[in-house]
Amino acid sequence: MAARSLTSHSRLLVRRLDELGRISDEPGELTRTFLSPAMERANHLVGGWMREAGLVVREDSVGNLIGRLESSRAGSPDPAALGGKGGVGRPRPAKTLLLGSHLDTVRNAGRFDGALGVVLPIVALAELRRRGVVLPFAVEVLGFSEEEGVRFASAYLGSKGYAGKMCAADLKLRDADRVSVGEAIRGWSRGAPAAVLRRNAARAPRPQQLLGYLEVHIEQGPVLEDRKLAVGVVSAIASQTRGRLTFRGQAGHAGTTPMSLRRDALAGAAEFVLLAEAFAAARSPLVATVGTINIPSGAANVIPGEAALSLDVRHPNDAACNRAVAQLVAQAKRIARRRRLALTWQPTMTHRATPCSRTLTASLIRSVRAVQGRSLSLVSGAGHDGVVMAALTPVAMLFVRCRDGLSHHPDEYAAPADLGVALQVVIDFLLRLAKDHPS
Ligand code: GLV
Ligand code: MN
Ligand code: MN
């Protein structure tokens, strides 16, 4: 890519990320959650950019935005369709490469997490079009409607819907307003949720139709910055379990109940928060986080009768992750018993560690070396849509350096020059793949 056009394209990418980052459900901060009004506006904006780049755009019934660019290939004979010796077969449809990430965000988010992996491929495809390059495979750019798990405490609803992997249990999850996923989908697509799932499963691409899935994402950690590299390549995504721990005691009057007679659910939860922190700190690379505590009917003058907290546990190794979850829940039970509280544990999601595809990643590494000189492999502690897509097709991921490793925060930042490097890598990757899969 000529230096001039790289600059103008990374500038375009920055402008678009800024514009998308202003679309929010909350004034003064960036928050977009599953099937919310802001998600509808985001799909409209990004869909327009897709159309400009020559993609045919649709939304599926769970709010995913899908832009498709057909291949140049007129069709080569399909061996399975060849009728005997020398027969003329039906054209074999070209395979599809998927590129994408999520358009939803955490609350008070930064503007790169997810959005980068949707907007960057659109700019890359526009650049290839400008150069007159026609790829010998089809491309789909995917803007998933839900990855963060903010609204329903369970992540990947978008990619699961796209891949035909959303199940009846997902439909029953409820948000803070007691609206279920099924009801939210009914409102969005005006279809019965079970029928929506069946239709999605029928429409989901089959593995044999796909070349793979590439996701570009900010690193959300400090390693690339430390190694002074703009981009790196993901080797695997860590194992992850999320769930809800609920401590139940006795609500009562804050002025009249002596300390020795209390069964304070929040005090038990607080003890657990500190225990989980110390537990994970002593077992690196394990990480454990309590991100929310909910006290129903909480008030300054009421002893908390119930405290529900979220627990998120991750480790690169499945067995270590599962073991840690079991030990943490056992510790929570011990705390509850000592404080005469009841305890329930409700897991809301479990994902095994996901290795990236060796073949697709090898191509990506070649592209990174061609652009950056050297490549670095990293394990992702963050979850990504690639976890779900890996059940469908080989997955590769490119990480982009972000300032101070900061993410899930409004100050999240990736430098335009680094975005330019990522753009060059993706273009090189597409051209490389085109060479490997000629018409
Ligand atoms: C997604 O951002 C996650 O890793 O929680
Ligand atoms: Mn993300
Ligand atoms: Mn995120």
Tab-separated table of C-alpha atoms and ligand atoms in Angstrom:
chain	number	residue	atom	x	y	z
A	1	MET	CA	0.000	0.000	0.000
A	2	ALA	CA	1.386	3.407	-0.894
A	3	ALA	CA	2.290	5.468	2.181
A	4	ARG	CA	-0.168	8.225	1.166
A	5	SER	CA	-3.124	5.926	0.821
A	6	LEU	CA	-2.226	4.074	4.037
A	7	THR	CA	-2.342	7.387	5.859
A	8	SER	CA	-5.661	8.382	4.385
A	9	HIS	CA	-7.130	4.955	5.107
A	10	SER	CA	-5.975	4.830	8.707
A	11	ARG	CA	-7.380	8.342	9.080
A	12	LEU	CA	-10.693	7.148	7.668
A	13	LEU	CA	-10.635	4.253	10.128
A	14	VAL	CA	-9.990	6.615	13.051
A	15	ARG	CA	-12.790	8.956	11.916
A	16	ARG	CA	-15.234	6.098	11.635
A	17	LEU	CA	-14.326	4.643	15.029
A	18	ASP	CA	-14.869	8.106	16.532
A	19	GLU	CA	-18.240	8.437	14.805
A	20	LEU	CA	-19.364	4.963	15.851
A	21	GLY	CA	-18.133	5.665	19.384
A	22	ARG	CA	-20.631	8.515	19.661
A	23	ILE	CA	-23.589	6.143	19.207
A	24	SER	CA	-24.720	5.232	22.696
A	25	ASP	CA	-27.734	4.303	24.793
A	26	GLU	CA	-26.486	6.631	27.544
A	27	PRO	CA	-25.757	10.359	27.211
A	28	GLY	CA	-22.171	11.326	27.962
A	29	GLU	CA	-20.707	7.808	27.792
A	30	LEU	CA	-20.449	4.911	25.347
A	31	THR	CA	-22.834	2.063	26.191
A	32	ARG	CA	-24.475	-0.188	23.605
A	33	THR	CA	-26.187	-3.395	24.661
A	34	PHE	CA	-27.937	-6.270	22.899
A	35	LEU	CA	-30.853	-5.153	20.665
A	36	SER	CA	-30.916	-1.641	22.172
A	37	PRO	CA	-31.865	1.501	20.191
A	38	ALA	CA	-28.176	2.462	19.954
A	39	MET	CA	-27.369	-0.944	18.440
A	40	GLU	CA	-29.987	-0.295	15.785
A	41	ARG	CA	-28.363	3.074	14.986
A	42	ALA	CA	-24.884	1.506	14.970
A	43	ASN	CA	-26.029	-1.156	12.492
A	44	HIS	CA	-27.476	1.566	10.287
A	45	LEU	CA	-24.230	3.568	10.294
A	46	VAL	CA	-21.889	0.618	9.771
A	47	GLY	CA	-24.265	-0.902	7.201
A	48	GLY	CA	-23.898	2.316	5.175
A	49	TRP	CA	-20.087	1.983	5.230
A	50	MET	CA	-20.430	-1.633	4.132
A	51	ARG	CA	-22.615	-0.629	1.169
A	52	GLU	CA	-20.103	2.077	0.196
A	53	ALA	CA	-17.431	-0.633	0.064
A	54	GLY	CA	-19.602	-2.688	-2.305
A	55	LEU	CA	-20.997	-5.195	0.203
A	56	VAL	CA	-24.574	-6.461	0.190
A	57	VAL	CA	-25.945	-5.826	3.675
A	58	ARG	CA	-28.501	-7.617	5.826
A	59	GLU	CA	-29.416	-7.899	9.492
A	60	ASP	CA	-30.322	-11.278	10.910
A	61	SER	CA	-33.077	-11.922	13.434
A	62	VAL	CA	-30.781	-11.564	16.473
A	63	GLY	CA	-29.474	-8.165	15.378
A	64	ASN	CA	-26.207	-9.216	13.716
A	65	LEU	CA	-25.068	-6.976	10.864
A	66	ILE	CA	-23.767	-8.953	7.881
A	67	GLY	CA	-22.097	-7.456	4.811
A	68	ARG	CA	-21.323	-9.842	1.972
A	69	LEU	CA	-19.036	-9.477	-0.996
A	70	GLU	CA	-19.399	-12.254	-3.551
A	71	SER	CA	-16.303	-13.759	-5.109
A	72	SER	CA	-15.118	-13.124	-8.632
A	73	ARG	CA	-15.157	-16.838	-9.265
A	74	ALA	CA	-17.532	-17.893	-12.024
A	75	GLY	CA	-17.243	-21.416	-10.658
A	76	SER	CA	-14.994	-24.361	-11.170
A	77	PRO	CA	-16.356	-27.882	-11.582
A	78	ASP	CA	-17.609	-29.466	-8.375
A	79	PRO	CA	-16.114	-32.979	-8.288
A	80	ALA	CA	-19.123	-34.233	-6.328
A	81	ALA	CA	-21.401	-33.004	-9.092
A	82	LEU	CA	-19.399	-34.506	-11.938
A	83	GLY	CA	-21.598	-37.093	-13.631
A	84	GLY	CA	-19.157	-39.853	-14.592
A	85	LYS	CA	-16.023	-39.648	-16.742
A	86	GLY	CA	-15.609	-36.351	-18.483
A	87	GLY	CA	-19.022	-35.112	-17.287
A	88	VAL	CA	-19.561	-31.420	-16.909
A	89	GLY	CA	-20.250	-30.473	-13.304
A	90	ARG	CA	-22.198	-27.684	-11.645
A	91	PRO	CA	-19.974	-24.759	-10.715
A	92	ARG	CA	-18.532	-25.203	-7.239
A	93	PRO	CA	-19.475	-22.142	-5.189
A	94	ALA	CA	-16.525	-20.198	-3.878
A	95	LYS	CA	-15.832	-20.458	-0.156
A	96	THR	CA	-16.385	-17.538	2.198
A	97	LEU	CA	-13.890	-15.833	4.498
A	98	LEU	CA	-15.483	-14.299	7.587
A	99	LEU	CA	-14.060	-11.137	9.176
A	100	GLY	CA	-15.648	-9.505	12.164
A	101	SER	CA	-16.142	-8.736	15.827
A	102	HIS	CA	-18.891	-7.206	17.996
A	103	LEU	CA	-20.695	-3.864	17.908
A	104	ASP	CA	-22.043	-4.008	21.482
A	105	THR	CA	-19.977	-2.560	24.331
A	106	VAL	CA	-19.566	-2.710	28.091
A	107	ARG	CA	-21.003	0.218	30.069
A	108	ASN	CA	-18.959	3.409	29.758
A	109	ALA	CA	-16.765	1.698	27.181
A	110	GLY	CA	-13.895	2.685	24.930
A	111	ARG	CA	-14.477	3.014	21.199
A	112	PHE	CA	-12.118	0.285	19.929
A	113	ASP	CA	-13.190	-2.938	21.697
A	114	GLY	CA	-15.194	-4.857	19.088
A	115	ALA	CA	-15.802	-1.905	16.749
A	116	LEU	CA	-12.242	-2.081	15.373
A	117	GLY	CA	-12.748	-5.669	14.148
A	118	VAL	CA	-15.843	-4.638	12.189
A	119	VAL	CA	-14.771	-1.278	10.780
A	120	LEU	CA	-11.185	-2.201	9.835
A	121	PRO	CA	-12.145	-5.014	7.403
A	122	ILE	CA	-14.626	-2.671	5.687
A	123	VAL	CA	-11.856	-0.106	5.118
A	124	ALA	CA	-9.496	-2.885	3.944
A	125	LEU	CA	-12.061	-4.162	1.415
A	126	ALA	CA	-12.703	-0.616	0.193
A	127	GLU	CA	-8.955	-0.203	-0.363
A	128	LEU	CA	-8.775	-3.459	-2.348
A	129	ARG	CA	-11.709	-2.276	-4.440
A	130	ARG	CA	-9.938	1.025	-5.082
A	131	ARG	CA	-6.947	-0.939	-6.310
A	132	GLY	CA	-9.151	-3.042	-8.591
A	133	VAL	CA	-8.439	-6.275	-6.705
A	134	VAL	CA	-11.216	-8.854	-6.955
A	135	LEU	CA	-10.877	-11.705	-4.479
A	136	PRO	CA	-11.408	-15.283	-5.629
A	137	PHE	CA	-13.425	-16.068	-2.485
A	138	ALA	CA	-16.503	-14.458	-0.973
A	139	VAL	CA	-16.119	-12.307	2.139
A	140	GLU	CA	-18.575	-11.646	4.931
A	141	VAL	CA	-17.961	-8.820	7.389
A	142	LEU	CA	-19.805	-9.531	10.632
A	143	GLY	CA	-20.880	-6.992	13.256
A	144	PHE	CA	-22.096	-9.216	16.072
A	145	SER	CA	-24.953	-7.852	18.160
A	146	GLU	CA	-23.733	-9.152	21.531
A	147	GLU	CA	-20.382	-10.275	22.884
A	148	GLU	CA	-19.903	-8.535	26.211
A	149	GLY	CA	-22.620	-10.253	28.252
A	150	VAL	CA	-23.656	-6.927	29.797
A	151	ARG	CA	-27.416	-7.162	29.402
A	152	PHE	CA	-27.959	-10.876	30.111
A	153	ALA	CA	-24.761	-11.803	32.009
A	154	SER	CA	-23.987	-14.363	29.308
A	155	ALA	CA	-21.731	-13.469	26.406
A	156	TYR	CA	-21.636	-14.285	22.672
A	157	LEU	CA	-25.381	-14.143	21.961
A	158	GLY	CA	-24.644	-12.528	18.566
A	159	SER	CA	-22.082	-15.023	17.287
A	160	LYS	CA	-24.106	-17.917	18.718
A	161	GLY	CA	-27.146	-16.670	16.798
A	162	TYR	CA	-25.130	-16.295	13.577
A	163	ALA	CA	-23.537	-19.719	13.934
A	164	GLY	CA	-26.870	-21.415	14.731
A	165	LYS	CA	-25.627	-22.263	18.249
A	166	MET	CA	-28.103	-20.268	20.342
A	167	CYS	CA	-30.130	-22.663	22.453
A	168	ALA	CA	-33.372	-22.756	24.447
A	169	ALA	CA	-31.497	-21.998	27.707
A	170	ASP	CA	-30.141	-18.769	26.154
A	171	LEU	CA	-33.710	-17.648	25.385
A	172	LYS	CA	-34.635	-17.912	29.079
A	173	LEU	CA	-31.889	-15.598	30.401
A	174	ARG	CA	-33.360	-12.394	31.871
A	175	ASP	CA	-31.975	-8.855	32.067
A	176	ALA	CA	-32.246	-6.492	35.051
A	177	ASP	CA	-35.790	-5.534	33.956
A	178	ARG	CA	-36.788	-9.244	33.864
A	179	VAL	CA	-37.039	-9.160	30.043
A	180	SER	CA	-35.891	-12.506	28.617
A	181	VAL	CA	-33.622	-12.984	25.595
A	182	GLY	CA	-36.614	-14.632	23.877
A	183	GLU	CA	-38.807	-11.588	24.505
A	184	ALA	CA	-36.068	-9.221	23.327
A	185	ILE	CA	-35.667	-11.228	20.115
A	186	ARG	CA	-39.446	-11.286	19.590
A	187	GLY	CA	-39.488	-7.490	19.874
A	188	TRP	CA	-36.594	-7.112	17.450
A	189	SER	CA	-37.521	-9.576	14.718
A	190	ARG	CA	-41.275	-9.927	15.357
A	191	GLY	CA	-40.807	-13.690	15.093
A	192	ALA	CA	-41.414	-16.441	17.660
A	193	PRO	CA	-38.003	-16.977	19.314
A	194	ALA	CA	-37.969	-20.757	18.815
A	195	ALA	CA	-38.711	-20.287	15.107
A	196	VAL	CA	-35.986	-17.615	14.959
A	197	LEU	CA	-33.483	-20.101	16.373
A	198	ARG	CA	-34.550	-22.780	13.891
A	199	ARG	CA	-34.291	-20.339	10.986
A	200	ASN	CA	-30.879	-19.135	12.153
A	201	ALA	CA	-29.626	-22.704	12.489
A	202	ALA	CA	-30.855	-23.464	8.968
A	203	ARG	CA	-29.208	-20.301	7.557
A	204	ALA	CA	-25.928	-20.695	9.428
A	205	PRO	CA	-23.009	-21.280	7.089
A	206	ARG	CA	-21.753	-24.858	6.913
A	207	PRO	CA	-18.076	-25.469	7.757
A	208	GLN	CA	-17.381	-26.746	4.238
A	209	GLN	CA	-18.524	-23.388	2.815
A	210	LEU	CA	-16.018	-21.424	4.882
A	211	LEU	CA	-12.328	-20.550	4.588
A	212	GLY	CA	-12.064	-19.299	8.150
A	213	TYR	CA	-12.733	-16.378	10.484
A	214	LEU	CA	-10.335	-13.509	11.167
A	215	GLU	CA	-10.914	-11.136	14.078
A	216	VAL	CA	-8.925	-7.951	14.597
A	217	HIS	CA	-9.097	-6.647	18.169
A	218	ILE	CA	-7.206	-4.350	20.472
A	219	GLU	CA	-4.994	-6.372	22.808
A	220	GLN	CA	-6.695	-5.085	25.993
A	221	GLY	CA	-3.452	-5.835	27.835
A	222	PRO	CA	0.092	-4.414	28.090
A	223	VAL	CA	2.282	-7.005	26.304
A	224	LEU	CA	2.534	-5.431	22.826
A	225	GLU	CA	3.273	-2.045	24.370
A	226	ASP	CA	5.982	-3.597	26.513
A	227	ARG	CA	7.501	-5.327	23.463
A	228	LYS	CA	7.215	-2.174	21.336
A	229	LEU	CA	5.128	-3.868	18.662
A	230	ALA	CA	2.087	-2.448	16.891
A	231	VAL	CA	0.427	-5.821	16.334
A	232	GLY	CA	0.685	-9.430	17.470
A	233	VAL	CA	-0.963	-12.749	16.705
A	234	VAL	CA	-3.192	-14.693	19.090
A	235	SER	CA	-2.374	-18.347	19.673
A	236	ALA	CA	-5.358	-19.190	21.921
A	237	ILE	CA	-8.204	-17.647	23.912
A	238	ALA	CA	-8.343	-18.483	27.636
A	239	SER	CA	-10.929	-20.697	29.327
A	240	GLN	CA	-13.656	-18.703	31.066
A	241	THR	CA	-16.523	-19.284	33.525
A	242	ARG	CA	-19.018	-16.680	34.668
A	243	GLY	CA	-21.774	-17.080	37.191
A	244	ARG	CA	-23.815	-15.546	39.994
A	245	LEU	CA	-23.185	-16.163	43.702
A	246	THR	CA	-26.077	-15.179	45.952
A	247	PHE	CA	-25.627	-14.801	49.717
A	248	ARG	CA	-28.908	-14.757	51.662
A	249	GLY	CA	-29.243	-13.733	55.321
A	250	GLN	CA	-31.816	-11.721	57.215
A	251	ALA	CA	-32.805	-8.157	56.371
A	252	GLY	CA	-33.461	-6.058	59.461
A	253	HIS	CA	-33.331	-2.669	61.112
A	254	ALA	CA	-29.882	-1.052	61.017
A	255	GLY	CA	-30.497	0.807	64.267
A	256	THR	CA	-31.996	-1.854	66.486
A	257	THR	CA	-30.307	-5.173	65.588
A	258	PRO	CA	-27.133	-5.779	67.673
A	259	MET	CA	-24.067	-6.694	65.595
A	260	SER	CA	-23.839	-10.146	67.184
A	261	LEU	CA	-27.374	-11.075	66.034
A	262	ARG	CA	-27.051	-10.036	62.399
A	263	ARG	CA	-26.979	-12.241	59.318
A	264	ASP	CA	-25.677	-9.629	56.888
A	265	ALA	CA	-25.551	-11.005	53.324
A	266	LEU	CA	-23.395	-8.143	52.014
A	267	ALA	CA	-20.755	-8.632	54.721
A	268	GLY	CA	-20.459	-12.278	53.574
A	269	ALA	CA	-20.231	-11.172	49.932
A	270	ALA	CA	-17.578	-8.580	50.829
A	271	GLU	CA	-15.486	-11.242	52.564
A	272	PHE	CA	-15.725	-13.360	49.432
A	273	VAL	CA	-14.626	-10.485	47.141
A	274	LEU	CA	-11.345	-10.132	49.047
A	275	LEU	CA	-10.867	-13.873	49.227
A	276	ALA	CA	-11.308	-14.236	45.439
A	277	GLU	CA	-8.749	-11.484	44.850
A	278	ALA	CA	-6.132	-13.098	47.081
A	279	PHE	CA	-6.906	-16.584	45.733
A	280	ALA	CA	-6.250	-15.597	42.102
A	281	ALA	CA	-3.279	-13.385	42.963
A	282	ALA	CA	-1.537	-16.428	44.445
A	283	ARG	CA	-2.179	-18.560	41.345
A	284	SER	CA	-0.997	-16.583	38.285
A	285	PRO	CA	-2.036	-16.724	35.409
A	286	LEU	CA	-5.437	-17.317	37.033
A	287	VAL	CA	-7.663	-14.215	37.173
A	288	ALA	CA	-10.896	-13.886	39.164
A	289	THR	CA	-13.154	-10.839	39.212
A	290	VAL	CA	-16.263	-9.786	41.076
A	291	GLY	CA	-17.607	-7.106	38.731
A	292	THR	CA	-21.087	-6.461	40.147
A	293	ILE	CA	-22.875	-6.712	43.493
A	294	ASN	CA	-26.615	-6.329	43.621
A	295	ILE	CA	-28.442	-5.712	46.907
A	296	PRO	CA	-32.176	-5.986	46.248
A	297	SER	CA	-34.128	-3.486	48.368
A	298	GLY	CA	-30.820	-2.082	49.643
A	299	ALA	CA	-31.069	1.043	51.806
A	300	ALA	CA	-28.772	2.876	54.198
A	301	ASN	CA	-30.834	1.868	57.223
A	302	VAL	CA	-31.504	-1.778	56.302
A	303	ILE	CA	-29.164	-4.718	57.014
A	304	PRO	CA	-28.700	-6.367	53.587
A	305	GLY	CA	-30.764	-9.566	53.464
A	306	GLU	CA	-29.450	-10.595	50.073
A	307	ALA	CA	-26.343	-9.845	48.011
A	308	ALA	CA	-25.865	-11.299	44.537
A	309	LEU	CA	-22.455	-10.966	42.957
A	310	SER	CA	-21.031	-11.848	39.577
A	311	LEU	CA	-17.927	-14.007	39.422
A	312	ASP	CA	-15.704	-14.215	36.321
A	313	VAL	CA	-12.812	-16.712	36.377
A	314	ARG	CA	-10.253	-17.255	33.582
A	315	HIS	CA	-7.142	-19.337	32.954
A	316	PRO	CA	-5.385	-20.461	29.757
A	317	ASN	CA	-5.911	-24.077	30.870
A	318	ASP	CA	-9.422	-25.617	31.101
A	319	ALA	CA	-8.701	-27.930	34.035
A	320	ALA	CA	-7.066	-25.147	36.080
A	321	CYS	CA	-10.007	-22.844	35.378
A	322	ASN	CA	-12.587	-25.459	36.420
A	323	ARG	CA	-10.599	-26.340	39.537
A	324	ALA	CA	-10.392	-22.680	40.564
A	325	VAL	CA	-14.144	-22.180	40.118
A	326	ALA	CA	-14.898	-25.246	42.272
A	327	GLN	CA	-12.485	-24.052	44.992
A	328	LEU	CA	-13.874	-20.512	44.999
A	329	VAL	CA	-17.462	-21.752	45.300
A	330	ALA	CA	-16.389	-24.073	48.157
A	331	GLN	CA	-14.782	-21.089	49.917
A	332	ALA	CA	-17.951	-19.042	49.422
A	333	LYS	CA	-19.929	-21.854	51.063
A	334	ARG	CA	-17.517	-21.870	53.987
A	335	ILE	CA	-17.939	-18.112	54.472
A	336	ALA	CA	-21.728	-18.471	54.250
A	337	ARG	CA	-21.806	-21.323	56.789
A	338	ARG	CA	-19.694	-19.415	59.300
A	339	ARG	CA	-21.950	-16.373	58.972
A	340	ARG	CA	-25.215	-18.391	59.053
A	341	LEU	CA	-26.047	-17.377	55.485
A	342	ALA	CA	-27.470	-19.420	52.622
A	343	LEU	CA	-25.520	-19.539	49.383
A	344	THR	CA	-26.433	-20.420	45.795
A	345	TRP	CA	-24.112	-20.637	42.791
A	346	GLN	CA	-25.563	-20.313	39.321
A	347	PRO	CA	-23.076	-20.584	36.454
A	348	THR	CA	-24.188	-18.426	33.499
A	349	MET	CA	-21.509	-19.346	30.999
A	350	THR	CA	-18.552	-21.664	30.575
A	351	HIS	CA	-16.214	-21.652	27.598
A	352	ARG	CA	-13.281	-23.936	27.127
A	353	ALA	CA	-9.930	-22.497	26.034
A	354	THR	CA	-9.944	-21.994	22.266
A	355	PRO	CA	-6.794	-22.618	20.258
A	356	CYS	CA	-6.516	-20.581	17.052
A	357	SER	CA	-6.099	-22.448	13.755
A	358	ARG	CA	-2.480	-23.323	12.988
A	359	THR	CA	-2.857	-22.922	9.234
A	360	LEU	CA	-4.770	-19.660	9.195
A	361	THR	CA	-2.533	-18.268	11.958
A	362	ALA	CA	0.590	-19.246	9.980
A	363	SER	CA	-0.706	-17.092	7.081
A	364	LEU	CA	-1.419	-14.247	9.478
A	365	ILE	CA	2.074	-14.507	10.968
A	366	ARG	CA	3.560	-14.270	7.458
A	367	SER	CA	1.533	-11.104	6.866
A	368	VAL	CA	2.606	-9.626	10.210
A	369	ARG	CA	6.261	-10.383	9.399
A	370	ALA	CA	5.892	-8.837	5.947
A	371	VAL	CA	4.510	-5.601	7.397
A	372	GLN	CA	6.126	-5.319	10.830
A	373	GLY	CA	9.309	-7.338	10.449
A	374	ARG	CA	8.593	-9.675	13.337
A	375	SER	CA	5.612	-11.346	14.900
A	376	LEU	CA	4.754	-12.118	18.508
A	377	SER	CA	2.270	-14.757	19.725
A	378	LEU	CA	-0.005	-13.994	22.670
A	379	VAL	CA	-2.680	-15.876	24.612
A	380	SER	CA	-5.844	-13.804	24.953
A	381	GLY	CA	-7.184	-13.509	28.481
A	382	ALA	CA	-10.186	-11.654	27.079
A	383	GLY	CA	-13.031	-13.564	25.477
A	384	HIS	CA	-13.803	-13.003	21.803
A	385	ASP	CA	-16.398	-14.015	19.225
A	386	GLY	CA	-13.715	-16.324	17.837
A	387	VAL	CA	-14.549	-18.689	20.727
A	388	VAL	CA	-17.952	-19.399	19.178
A	389	MET	CA	-16.789	-19.168	15.568
A	390	ALA	CA	-14.113	-21.816	16.222
A	391	ALA	CA	-16.897	-24.430	16.355
A	392	LEU	CA	-17.720	-23.507	12.761
A	393	THR	CA	-14.433	-22.730	11.052
A	394	PRO	CA	-10.686	-22.155	11.607
A	395	VAL	CA	-10.083	-18.962	13.553
A	396	ALA	CA	-7.191	-16.478	13.546
A	397	MET	CA	-6.855	-13.260	15.547
A	398	LEU	CA	-4.750	-10.142	15.158
A	399	PHE	CA	-4.144	-8.000	18.246
A	400	VAL	CA	-3.396	-4.280	18.046
A	401	ARG	CA	-1.427	-2.483	20.753
A	402	CYS	CA	-3.522	-0.266	23.020
A	403	ARG	CA	-2.226	2.483	25.280
A	404	ASP	CA	-1.323	1.311	28.809
A	405	GLY	CA	-3.080	-1.977	27.975
A	406	LEU	CA	-6.266	-0.197	29.017
A	407	SER	CA	-9.667	-1.481	27.873
A	408	HIS	CA	-13.293	-1.587	29.073
A	409	HIS	CA	-12.681	2.057	29.895
A	410	PRO	CA	-13.462	5.308	28.033
A	411	ASP	CA	-9.723	6.126	27.777
A	412	GLU	CA	-9.095	3.003	25.672
A	413	TYR	CA	-6.830	4.126	22.786
A	414	ALA	CA	-4.977	2.670	19.823
A	415	ALA	CA	-2.675	4.966	17.845
A	416	PRO	CA	-3.565	5.714	14.200
A	417	ALA	CA	-0.118	4.461	13.126
A	418	ASP	CA	-0.803	1.085	14.786
A	419	LEU	CA	-4.235	0.928	13.156
A	420	GLY	CA	-2.453	1.584	9.853
A	421	VAL	CA	-0.147	-1.373	10.489
A	422	ALA	CA	-3.153	-3.596	11.268
A	423	LEU	CA	-4.846	-2.434	8.090
A	424	GLN	CA	-1.767	-3.293	6.029
A	425	VAL	CA	-1.572	-6.721	7.688
A	426	VAL	CA	-5.221	-7.506	6.898
A	427	ILE	CA	-4.801	-6.398	3.276
A	428	ASP	CA	-1.644	-8.514	2.947
A	429	PHE	CA	-3.508	-11.441	4.563
A	430	LEU	CA	-6.405	-11.155	2.092
A	431	LEU	CA	-4.013	-11.009	-0.881
A	432	ARG	CA	-2.031	-13.937	0.489
A	433	LEU	CA	-5.197	-15.991	0.893
A	434	ALA	CA	-6.235	-15.020	-2.650
A	435	LYS	CA	-2.935	-16.461	-3.926
A	436	ASP	CA	-3.512	-19.678	-1.947
A	437	HIS	CA	-7.100	-20.019	-3.188
A	438	PRO	CA	-6.962	-18.947	-6.860
A	439	SER	CA	-10.107	-19.207	-8.989
B	1	GLV	C1	-14.961	-9.523	26.768
B	1	GLV	O1	-14.552	-8.398	26.574
B	1	GLV	C2	-14.467	-10.260	27.901
B	1	GLV	O2	-13.389	-10.848	27.794
B	1	GLV	O3	-15.110	-10.219	28.950
B	2	MN	MN	-14.213	-7.335	22.501
B	3	MN	MN	-14.959	-6.263	25.745
